[in-house]
XYZ file of C-alpha atoms in Angstrom:
594
model
C -31.560 -6.515 16.282
C -28.038 -5.648 17.578
C -28.887 -6.964 21.101
C -27.625 -10.477 20.379
C -24.335 -9.188 19.051
C -21.274 -8.957 21.140
C -20.353 -5.301 22.029
C -17.556 -5.072 19.409
C -19.480 -6.473 16.591
C -22.409 -3.965 17.738
C -19.942 -1.055 17.686
C -18.885 -2.039 14.001
C -22.406 -2.625 12.792
C -23.474 1.018 14.042
C -20.257 2.486 12.719
C -20.664 1.141 9.133
C -24.389 1.889 9.359
C -23.896 5.545 10.211
C -20.992 5.892 7.979
C -22.202 4.640 4.789
C -25.737 6.175 4.999
C -24.112 9.648 6.177
C -21.554 9.501 3.277
C -24.161 8.539 0.604
C -26.520 11.361 1.985
C -24.003 13.960 2.182
C -22.547 13.344 -1.209
C -26.059 13.407 -2.881
C -26.978 16.713 -1.501
C -23.535 18.365 -2.158
C -23.904 17.390 -5.927
C -27.794 17.626 -6.418
C -28.948 20.875 -5.307
C -26.190 22.914 -4.494
C -27.000 26.726 -3.300
C -24.937 29.659 -2.612
C -21.444 28.852 -0.963
C -21.757 25.513 -1.992
C -24.496 24.632 0.574
C -26.959 22.001 -0.485
C -30.659 23.040 -0.003
C -31.278 20.032 2.306
C -28.897 18.550 4.137
C -30.256 14.931 4.909
C -27.376 13.594 6.509
C -27.799 15.231 9.673
C -31.693 14.151 10.129
C -30.092 10.488 9.385
C -27.544 10.795 11.901
C -30.180 12.106 14.393
C -32.425 9.263 13.798
C -29.765 6.534 14.333
C -28.869 8.236 17.505
C -32.703 8.094 18.840
C -32.676 4.494 17.808
C -29.292 2.949 18.689
C -28.403 1.852 22.252
C -26.190 4.335 24.252
C -23.050 2.090 24.203
C -22.955 2.598 20.402
C -23.030 6.449 20.184
C -19.166 6.646 20.546
C -18.710 4.185 17.270
C -21.668 6.116 15.532
C -19.909 9.595 16.154
C -16.454 8.098 14.618
C -18.682 6.982 11.468
C -20.232 10.164 11.339
C -16.822 12.367 11.691
C -15.395 9.833 8.938
C -18.109 10.181 6.554
C -18.494 13.869 6.833
C -14.803 14.565 6.244
C -14.621 12.113 3.247
C -17.993 13.776 1.659
C -16.817 17.329 2.218
C -13.240 16.575 0.812
C -15.015 14.621 -2.097
C -16.958 17.620 -2.772
C -14.380 19.828 -3.063
C -14.143 21.858 0.189
C -10.855 22.931 1.437
C -9.286 20.810 4.607
C -10.160 23.370 7.098
C -13.611 23.730 6.188
C -14.043 20.213 6.033
C -12.807 20.040 9.363
C -14.847 23.052 10.634
C -18.048 21.578 8.870
C -17.742 18.163 10.339
C -17.250 19.519 13.914
C -20.274 21.766 13.383
C -22.006 18.754 12.281
C -21.172 16.628 15.431
C -21.937 19.518 17.702
C -25.284 19.724 16.096
C -25.996 16.176 16.998
C -24.932 16.431 20.565
C -27.309 19.417 21.059
C -30.494 17.998 19.393
C -29.947 14.591 21.313
C -29.188 16.221 24.545
C -32.368 18.583 24.485
C -34.655 15.772 23.302
C -33.644 13.420 25.942
C -34.019 16.324 28.472
C -37.573 17.446 27.180
C -38.788 13.945 26.392
C -37.346 11.530 29.088
C -39.346 8.577 27.804
C -39.436 7.396 23.913
C -39.812 10.284 21.526
C -42.994 10.057 19.809
C -44.303 11.572 16.540
C -48.064 10.817 17.394
C -48.108 13.496 20.365
C -48.192 16.867 19.515
C -46.204 18.178 22.348
C -43.449 15.865 21.538
C -43.731 16.917 18.078
C -43.172 20.523 19.246
C -40.046 19.601 21.497
C -38.446 17.913 18.591
C -38.828 20.740 16.526
C -37.546 23.057 19.281
C -34.498 20.751 19.920
C -33.816 20.670 16.000
C -33.900 24.461 15.720
C -31.474 24.998 18.854
C -29.208 22.273 17.158
C -29.347 23.829 13.941
C -28.623 27.371 15.199
C -25.440 26.226 17.092
C -24.250 24.360 14.253
C -24.823 27.400 12.100
C -23.097 29.625 14.459
C -19.988 27.158 14.648
C -19.772 26.662 11.060
C -19.824 30.474 10.005
C -17.336 31.320 12.794
C -14.730 28.453 12.186
C -15.272 28.853 8.242
C -14.889 32.623 8.620
C -18.428 33.376 6.574
C -20.893 35.747 6.560
C -24.358 36.098 7.339
C -25.949 34.775 4.289
C -23.879 31.596 4.902
C -24.938 31.210 8.556
C -28.612 31.792 7.701
C -28.280 29.083 4.571
C -26.723 26.479 7.063
C -29.486 26.994 9.700
C -32.234 26.233 7.401
C -30.375 23.544 5.441
C -29.579 21.702 8.717
C -32.995 22.384 10.215
C -34.862 21.057 7.271
C -32.444 17.822 7.145
C -33.376 17.148 10.553
C -37.270 17.971 10.603
C -37.832 15.826 7.424
C -35.682 13.021 7.419
C -35.507 12.066 11.302
C -39.229 11.583 11.727
C -39.941 8.909 8.766
C -36.820 7.020 9.639
C -37.720 6.984 13.376
C -41.258 5.966 12.974
C -40.436 3.191 9.995
C -37.711 1.559 12.304
C -40.176 1.436 15.162
C -42.855 0.020 13.043
C -40.473 -2.656 11.691
C -39.749 -3.443 15.186
C -43.149 -4.104 16.175
C -43.957 -5.861 12.905
C -46.645 -3.558 12.202
C -46.249 -4.091 8.457
C -46.645 -8.027 8.884
C -50.119 -7.306 11.099
C -51.329 -4.499 8.942
C -54.374 -5.847 6.448
C -53.183 -5.970 3.023
C -55.978 -3.256 2.032
C -53.992 -0.839 4.283
C -50.981 -1.488 2.784
C -52.028 -1.051 -0.762
C -53.961 2.172 0.307
C -50.596 3.380 1.853
C -48.426 2.535 -1.193
C -51.002 4.072 -3.484
C -51.209 7.334 -1.639
C -47.185 7.833 -1.112
C -46.541 6.850 -4.688
C -49.161 9.206 -5.946
C -47.653 12.042 -3.852
C -44.289 11.139 -5.383
C -46.229 11.272 -8.973
C -47.741 14.724 -7.986
C -44.432 15.987 -7.188
C -42.727 15.108 -10.138
C -45.695 16.444 -12.419
C -45.541 19.596 -10.644
C -41.700 20.327 -10.483
C -40.799 18.894 -13.885
C -42.312 21.860 -15.810
C -42.745 25.586 -15.277
C -45.548 26.515 -17.306
C -48.187 26.105 -14.669
C -47.584 26.981 -11.069
C -48.881 23.996 -9.322
C -46.664 23.498 -6.375
C -49.905 23.577 -4.091
C -50.613 19.854 -5.469
C -47.999 18.260 -3.461
C -49.123 19.855 -0.266
C -52.770 18.466 -0.986
C -51.300 14.876 -1.632
C -49.191 15.355 1.483
C -52.150 16.399 3.720
C -53.957 13.368 2.358
C -51.164 11.120 3.489
C -51.605 12.718 7.081
C -55.027 12.404 6.896
C -55.083 8.603 6.010
C -51.770 7.310 7.174
C -51.208 9.589 10.532
C -47.723 10.864 11.392
C -45.747 8.534 9.377
C -47.872 9.334 6.120
C -47.093 13.196 6.657
C -43.421 12.471 7.472
C -42.870 10.013 4.396
C -44.981 12.396 2.147
C -42.764 15.453 2.912
C -39.475 13.248 2.598
C -40.932 12.386 -1.055
C -41.723 15.584 -1.968
C -38.286 16.988 -0.411
C -36.181 14.485 -2.713
C -38.487 14.995 -5.857
C -38.518 18.716 -5.670
C -34.776 18.977 -4.808
C -33.361 17.004 -7.503
C -35.757 18.437 -9.991
C -35.051 21.826 -8.973
C -31.300 21.401 -9.004
C -31.468 20.164 -12.497
C -33.293 23.418 -13.313
C -36.803 22.022 -13.722
C -39.779 23.268 -12.159
C -41.559 26.580 -11.229
C -38.960 27.235 -8.522
C -35.937 27.123 -10.814
C -37.877 29.173 -13.487
C -37.652 32.236 -10.968
C -35.739 35.060 -12.333
C -33.623 35.762 -9.467
C -30.090 34.462 -8.068
C -29.419 30.897 -7.227
C -29.320 31.588 -3.686
C -33.012 32.960 -3.515
C -34.073 30.027 -5.407
C -32.735 27.826 -2.430
C -34.072 29.616 0.020
C -37.649 29.775 -1.470
C -36.934 26.223 -1.826
C -36.378 25.799 1.582
C -39.216 27.946 2.768
C -41.674 25.916 0.641
C -40.594 22.632 2.281
C -40.634 24.040 5.852
C -44.490 25.245 5.102
C -45.274 21.921 4.123
C -43.810 20.122 6.744
C -45.003 22.444 9.687
C -48.439 22.288 7.918
C -48.679 18.557 7.828
C -46.700 16.988 10.660
C -48.305 18.879 13.753
C -51.621 18.129 11.670
C -51.260 14.378 11.397
C -50.140 14.400 15.377
C -53.512 16.349 16.153
C -55.584 13.536 13.951
C -54.004 11.036 15.955
C -54.546 12.709 18.997
C -58.096 13.158 17.941
C -59.008 9.750 16.941
C -57.071 8.538 20.603
C -59.681 11.076 22.257
C -62.613 9.608 19.910
C -61.761 5.998 20.969
C -61.336 7.049 24.651
C -64.872 8.874 24.528
C -66.551 5.693 22.847
C -65.043 3.566 25.447
C -66.194 5.985 27.986
C -69.651 6.205 26.735
C -69.924 2.401 26.433
C -68.804 2.020 30.109
C -71.213 4.728 30.991
C -73.896 2.895 29.421
C -72.852 -0.309 30.862
C -72.330 1.304 34.486
C -75.948 2.735 33.888
C -77.915 -0.517 33.029
C -75.898 -2.424 36.097
C -76.906 0.428 38.635
C -80.292 1.140 37.000
C -79.273 4.971 36.867
C -79.848 6.769 33.511
C -79.301 10.708 32.614
C -81.228 13.222 31.361
C -80.651 16.579 29.997
C -83.248 19.808 29.329
C -82.078 22.065 26.770
C -83.727 25.637 28.356
C -82.980 27.411 25.214
C -85.007 25.456 22.921
C -87.136 23.806 25.654
C -86.184 20.037 24.418
C -85.340 17.069 26.723
C -83.126 14.012 25.965
C -83.041 10.776 27.873
C -80.256 8.124 27.680
C -81.346 4.521 26.892
C -81.495 3.493 30.611
C -83.620 6.604 31.234
C -86.021 5.064 28.998
C -86.192 1.884 30.219
C -86.720 3.330 33.863
C -89.856 4.702 32.501
C -91.000 1.935 30.809
C -90.399 2.969 27.468
C -88.275 1.851 24.477
C -85.310 3.907 23.574
C -85.712 6.632 20.889
C -89.310 7.342 21.573
C -90.166 10.852 21.183
C -90.516 12.675 24.725
C -90.846 16.195 25.676
C -90.390 18.260 29.262
C -93.956 18.088 29.844
C -94.225 14.390 29.518
C -91.393 13.822 31.873
C -92.827 15.861 34.578
C -96.533 14.351 33.795
C -94.928 10.919 34.720
C -94.797 11.604 38.118
C -97.830 10.891 40.132
C -100.158 14.148 40.996
C -99.130 14.071 44.795
C -95.244 14.612 43.823
C -95.614 16.264 40.417
C -96.114 19.633 42.052
C -93.143 19.437 44.282
C -90.977 18.194 41.336
C -91.703 21.351 39.286
C -91.010 23.541 42.350
C -87.671 22.031 43.111
C -86.749 22.321 39.086
C -87.953 25.907 39.011
C -86.082 26.709 42.280
C -82.598 24.957 40.937
C -82.850 27.275 37.607
C -83.363 30.375 39.567
C -80.612 29.922 42.213
C -78.319 27.830 39.996
C -77.904 25.356 43.228
C -77.789 21.368 42.550
C -80.843 19.786 43.423
C -81.948 16.162 44.441
C -85.341 14.874 44.932
C -87.474 11.535 45.032
C -90.693 10.646 43.813
C -93.389 8.377 42.278
C -94.094 7.910 38.733
C -96.422 6.018 36.915
C -94.695 4.017 33.534
C -96.379 3.268 30.516
C -97.233 -0.015 31.802
C -99.131 1.295 34.382
C -96.554 0.374 37.203
C -95.917 2.884 40.099
C -92.058 3.145 40.589
C -90.167 5.391 43.157
C -87.226 7.309 41.281
C -84.540 9.518 42.527
C -82.736 12.275 40.577
C -79.549 14.594 41.259
C -78.650 17.186 38.883
C -77.429 20.540 38.319
C -77.532 23.725 36.146
C -75.395 24.384 33.062
C -74.851 28.066 32.499
C -73.659 29.817 29.492
C -70.883 32.476 29.203
C -73.429 35.171 30.243
C -74.520 33.306 33.405
C -77.873 32.362 32.226
C -79.115 29.224 32.922
C -79.160 27.355 29.533
C -79.769 23.542 30.462
C -80.652 20.870 33.108
C -78.582 17.901 33.624
C -79.456 15.126 35.861
C -79.578 11.462 36.535
C -82.654 9.177 37.373
C -82.415 5.976 39.417
C -85.227 3.476 40.069
C -85.150 3.128 43.819
C -88.198 1.327 44.046
C -86.492 -1.877 45.156
C -84.511 0.249 47.900
C -87.654 1.996 49.146
C -89.612 -1.175 49.459
C -86.498 -2.768 50.860
C -86.469 0.274 53.453
C -89.943 -0.092 54.388
C -89.910 -3.943 54.994
C -86.507 -3.196 57.362
C -88.468 -0.595 59.182
C -91.410 -2.595 59.743
C -89.127 -5.359 60.663
C -87.279 -2.906 63.049
C -90.621 -1.672 64.663
C -91.784 -5.474 64.947
C -88.425 -6.295 66.693
C -88.623 -3.216 68.667
C -92.189 -4.123 70.010
C -91.076 -7.550 70.826
C -88.070 -6.315 72.549
C -90.440 -3.815 74.373
C -93.574 -5.927 74.955
C -94.470 -8.178 77.916
C -95.617 -11.395 76.161
C -98.388 -12.329 78.552
C -99.883 -9.082 78.635
C -99.005 -7.181 75.747
C -97.946 -4.395 77.927
C -94.629 -2.463 77.928
C -92.205 -4.917 79.994
C -89.756 -3.684 82.675
C -87.030 -2.020 80.324
C -89.384 -0.187 78.321
C -91.477 1.073 81.341
C -88.344 2.318 83.169
C -86.950 3.985 80.216
C -90.315 5.758 79.700
C -90.168 6.793 83.279
C -86.657 8.109 83.007
C -88.010 10.064 79.984
C -91.137 11.403 81.749
C -88.776 12.122 85.147
C -86.494 14.493 82.870
C -89.442 16.153 81.615
C -90.864 16.802 84.942
C -87.822 18.050 86.170
C -87.261 20.329 83.122
C -90.602 21.719 82.583
C -91.866 21.596 86.266
C -94.953 19.295 85.018
C -96.594 17.367 87.534
C -95.775 13.480 87.575
C -96.964 10.414 89.613
C -96.155 6.888 89.887
C -98.531 4.021 91.004
C -97.068 0.487 91.565
C -99.872 -2.285 92.357
C -99.669 -6.070 92.374
C -102.605 -8.650 92.501
C -103.450 -9.552 96.339
C -102.873 -13.046 97.415
C -101.813 -14.071 93.897
C -99.837 -17.195 95.360
C -103.037 -18.407 96.668
C -104.662 -18.146 93.327
C -101.901 -19.883 91.690
C -101.930 -22.519 94.262
C -105.658 -23.215 94.075
C -106.222 -22.781 90.400
C -102.728 -23.463 88.670
C -100.301 -21.358 86.981
C -102.352 -21.386 83.757
C -105.305 -19.649 85.511
C -102.685 -17.328 87.476
C -101.409 -16.342 83.840
C -105.172 -15.527 83.027
C -105.650 -13.659 85.793
C -102.637 -11.454 85.312
C -103.581 -10.652 81.647
C -107.077 -9.414 82.752
C -105.749 -7.436 85.239
C -103.424 -5.662 83.231
C -106.314 -5.173 80.300
C -108.700 -3.743 83.063
C -106.072 -1.511 84.584
C -105.023 -0.235 81.122
C -108.736 0.494 80.134
C -109.151 2.695 83.209
C -106.059 4.895 82.348
C -106.017 8.082 80.421
C -104.444 8.471 76.707
C -101.440 10.215 78.478
C -100.845 7.732 80.996
C -98.817 4.421 80.708
C -98.976 0.895 82.307
C -96.400 -1.559 82.288
C -95.610 -5.055 84.066
C -92.583 -4.898 85.819
C -92.482 -8.560 86.905
C -94.636 -11.336 88.122
C -97.892 -9.773 89.456
C -96.417 -6.625 89.922
C -97.434 -3.468 87.622
C -96.447 0.330 87.406
C -98.765 3.254 86.158
C -97.065 6.158 85.075
C -99.395 9.097 85.178
C -98.156 12.212 83.294
C -99.067 15.870 84.135
C -101.233 14.502 87.322
C -101.422 16.400 90.277
C -101.849 14.626 93.661
C -105.646 14.589 93.737
C -105.827 13.715 89.869
C -103.333 10.818 90.449
C -105.334 9.320 93.396
C -108.616 9.670 91.465
C -106.969 7.754 88.464
C -105.485 5.103 90.688
C -108.362 4.692 92.409
C -110.402 4.237 89.177
C -107.952 1.316 88.285
C -108.310 -0.281 91.367
C -112.107 -0.406 90.992
C -112.030 -1.404 87.455
C -109.608 -4.462 88.238
C -111.955 -5.407 91.318
C -115.430 -5.099 89.002
C -113.772 -6.682 86.100
C -112.418 -10.252 87.364
C -115.347 -10.305 89.533
C -117.638 -10.477 86.429
C -115.406 -12.492 84.125
C -116.736 -15.942 84.120
C -114.483 -18.687 84.943
C -111.794 -16.332 86.667
C -111.271 -16.100 90.549
C -111.976 -12.977 92.325
C -108.775 -10.903 92.025
C -108.033 -7.498 93.490
C -104.816 -5.007 93.543
C -103.385 -3.110 96.144
C -101.662 0.470 94.992
C -98.951 2.358 96.240
C -98.707 6.305 94.867
C -95.979 8.496 94.942
C -95.895 12.026 93.522
C -92.678 13.196 92.190
C -91.296 15.699 94.741
C -88.013 16.489 93.280
C -86.357 12.885 93.660
C -83.113 12.997 92.186
C -83.537 9.668 89.943
C -86.166 6.986 89.059
C -85.115 4.370 91.869
C -86.326 6.783 94.564
C -89.234 7.612 93.212
C -90.197 3.865 92.744
C -89.197 3.239 96.134
C -91.334 5.645 97.682
C -94.482 4.194 95.722
C -93.310 0.648 96.916
C -93.309 1.722 100.540
C -96.762 3.100 100.080
C -97.771 -0.429 98.447
C -96.619 -2.383 101.384
C -98.875 0.063 103.695
C -101.673 -0.588 101.657
C -100.913 -4.335 102.150
C -100.687 -4.378 105.779
C -104.073 -2.314 105.986
C -106.065 -5.031 104.372
C -105.339 -5.132 100.921
C -107.742 -3.796 97.872
C -106.822 -0.226 98.759
C -104.825 2.439 97.606
C -102.312 4.436 99.824
C -100.191 7.625 98.967
C -96.665 7.809 100.002
C -95.974 10.640 102.489
């Protein structure tokens, strides 16, 4: 509200607000509940000033300190204190404000929040340190004893701890329009709770026949539980005002204690401190618990949404009570309505018989070793469908190291498995197309040479025999010219099929171009290779001659047995030279390389 004011007007505003409030609170404390050495039981002026320092802009602090000094001097002089004491007390109160503000800003770089337990602890530490500094200064400057020091310490400390939090929280709620946005029912409830705390305190401290000082504690705890840190701080402030005023007038169970006034004041201070430390941290912890509960609820909601989107569910087996729990998505994976009772045996029996044994072994091994596990299997859903599922999990162990539970996830991967199968089939089909000669159905040149490379490497490393036979169709150009290219293609196809049928299972036949073919004869000695190659030649000659409608076709073969050639090209070159020898010598015959 002061940001729109000029710096001078803003300084005057904070000077007057500080001076007026500080003077009224200091005067009220000095005249209401006086303890030993004319020290009030609670010094709310210190808490009021610290609250203003936390709320005001840093540019207004000089004016605020000027207002505090003026008000403190006036209140102490009005209360009858000597001039030197007035100066000493005012200086001490100013120093305590400086120390408290410095410590709070140092320990809480951001905005001090009474909703966070850590911030509450830091505020209490700063208030105690500032009160101790102030008490030492006031006692030293005023020349008083230990009783005065302890009384000052507790009085100022109570003022900061009790007054600062409700003022700061109230100001921030007003700044955020929290009261305007709050529902009417909440406002009514807050008013009723705080009013009830005040009435209970008045009832408890206006009589001394029944010692019921615990009733205000119950009222403040209720305020903390329902209204949070503000309810706790406001409730303690209300109890402090009522208890201090009534006790100072001689009413209530504390005033009825048969002891000196100093002890009565100390007992009242102890009562208020106990009430404060029992409720303000409790309220902060309750707020923290509520925030954690909201975060947990949100995390669970996100988890369920993520599980539904990813088709992933989670489950847990309690190994102590031998029970199992499923998430909603786990039920959906198994084709069941969420909430249907299931047990451990049912969960395992959902897997098809071929996978059930493996699943049991994996889980038993995981419990025995404590290692994470992963398995994939097929389940039969309640509707009869077979689905592929994948599970990951880990073992939970108790403090004694024994396994107490198994936690895991389950994912329906049926589409993934099916897509992988389709992809593999497509890949295999594409590979077959890429490696197959479309006319004959035999391996093409690329595949044949790659196969020969591997066979040659195996022969070189293992010393296994290897032979290569190259053959082509005799006078194939004449067949094409006489009968046409279509008939020539039929001849090539028929030659390839007859030659393949004559080979052994471990041999390979490929077309490397035109009417030329290569036989790769593995684990074949020179003699065995010649027998197989000759069988191929005869099979082609007999097969094409018997084929109705096809012209007679024969082949010439060049055979080369592996003899330490450094590469495929050299071995094929030797076989090719043998092929030309076969052609020169009349065709339809087999010749071996030298």
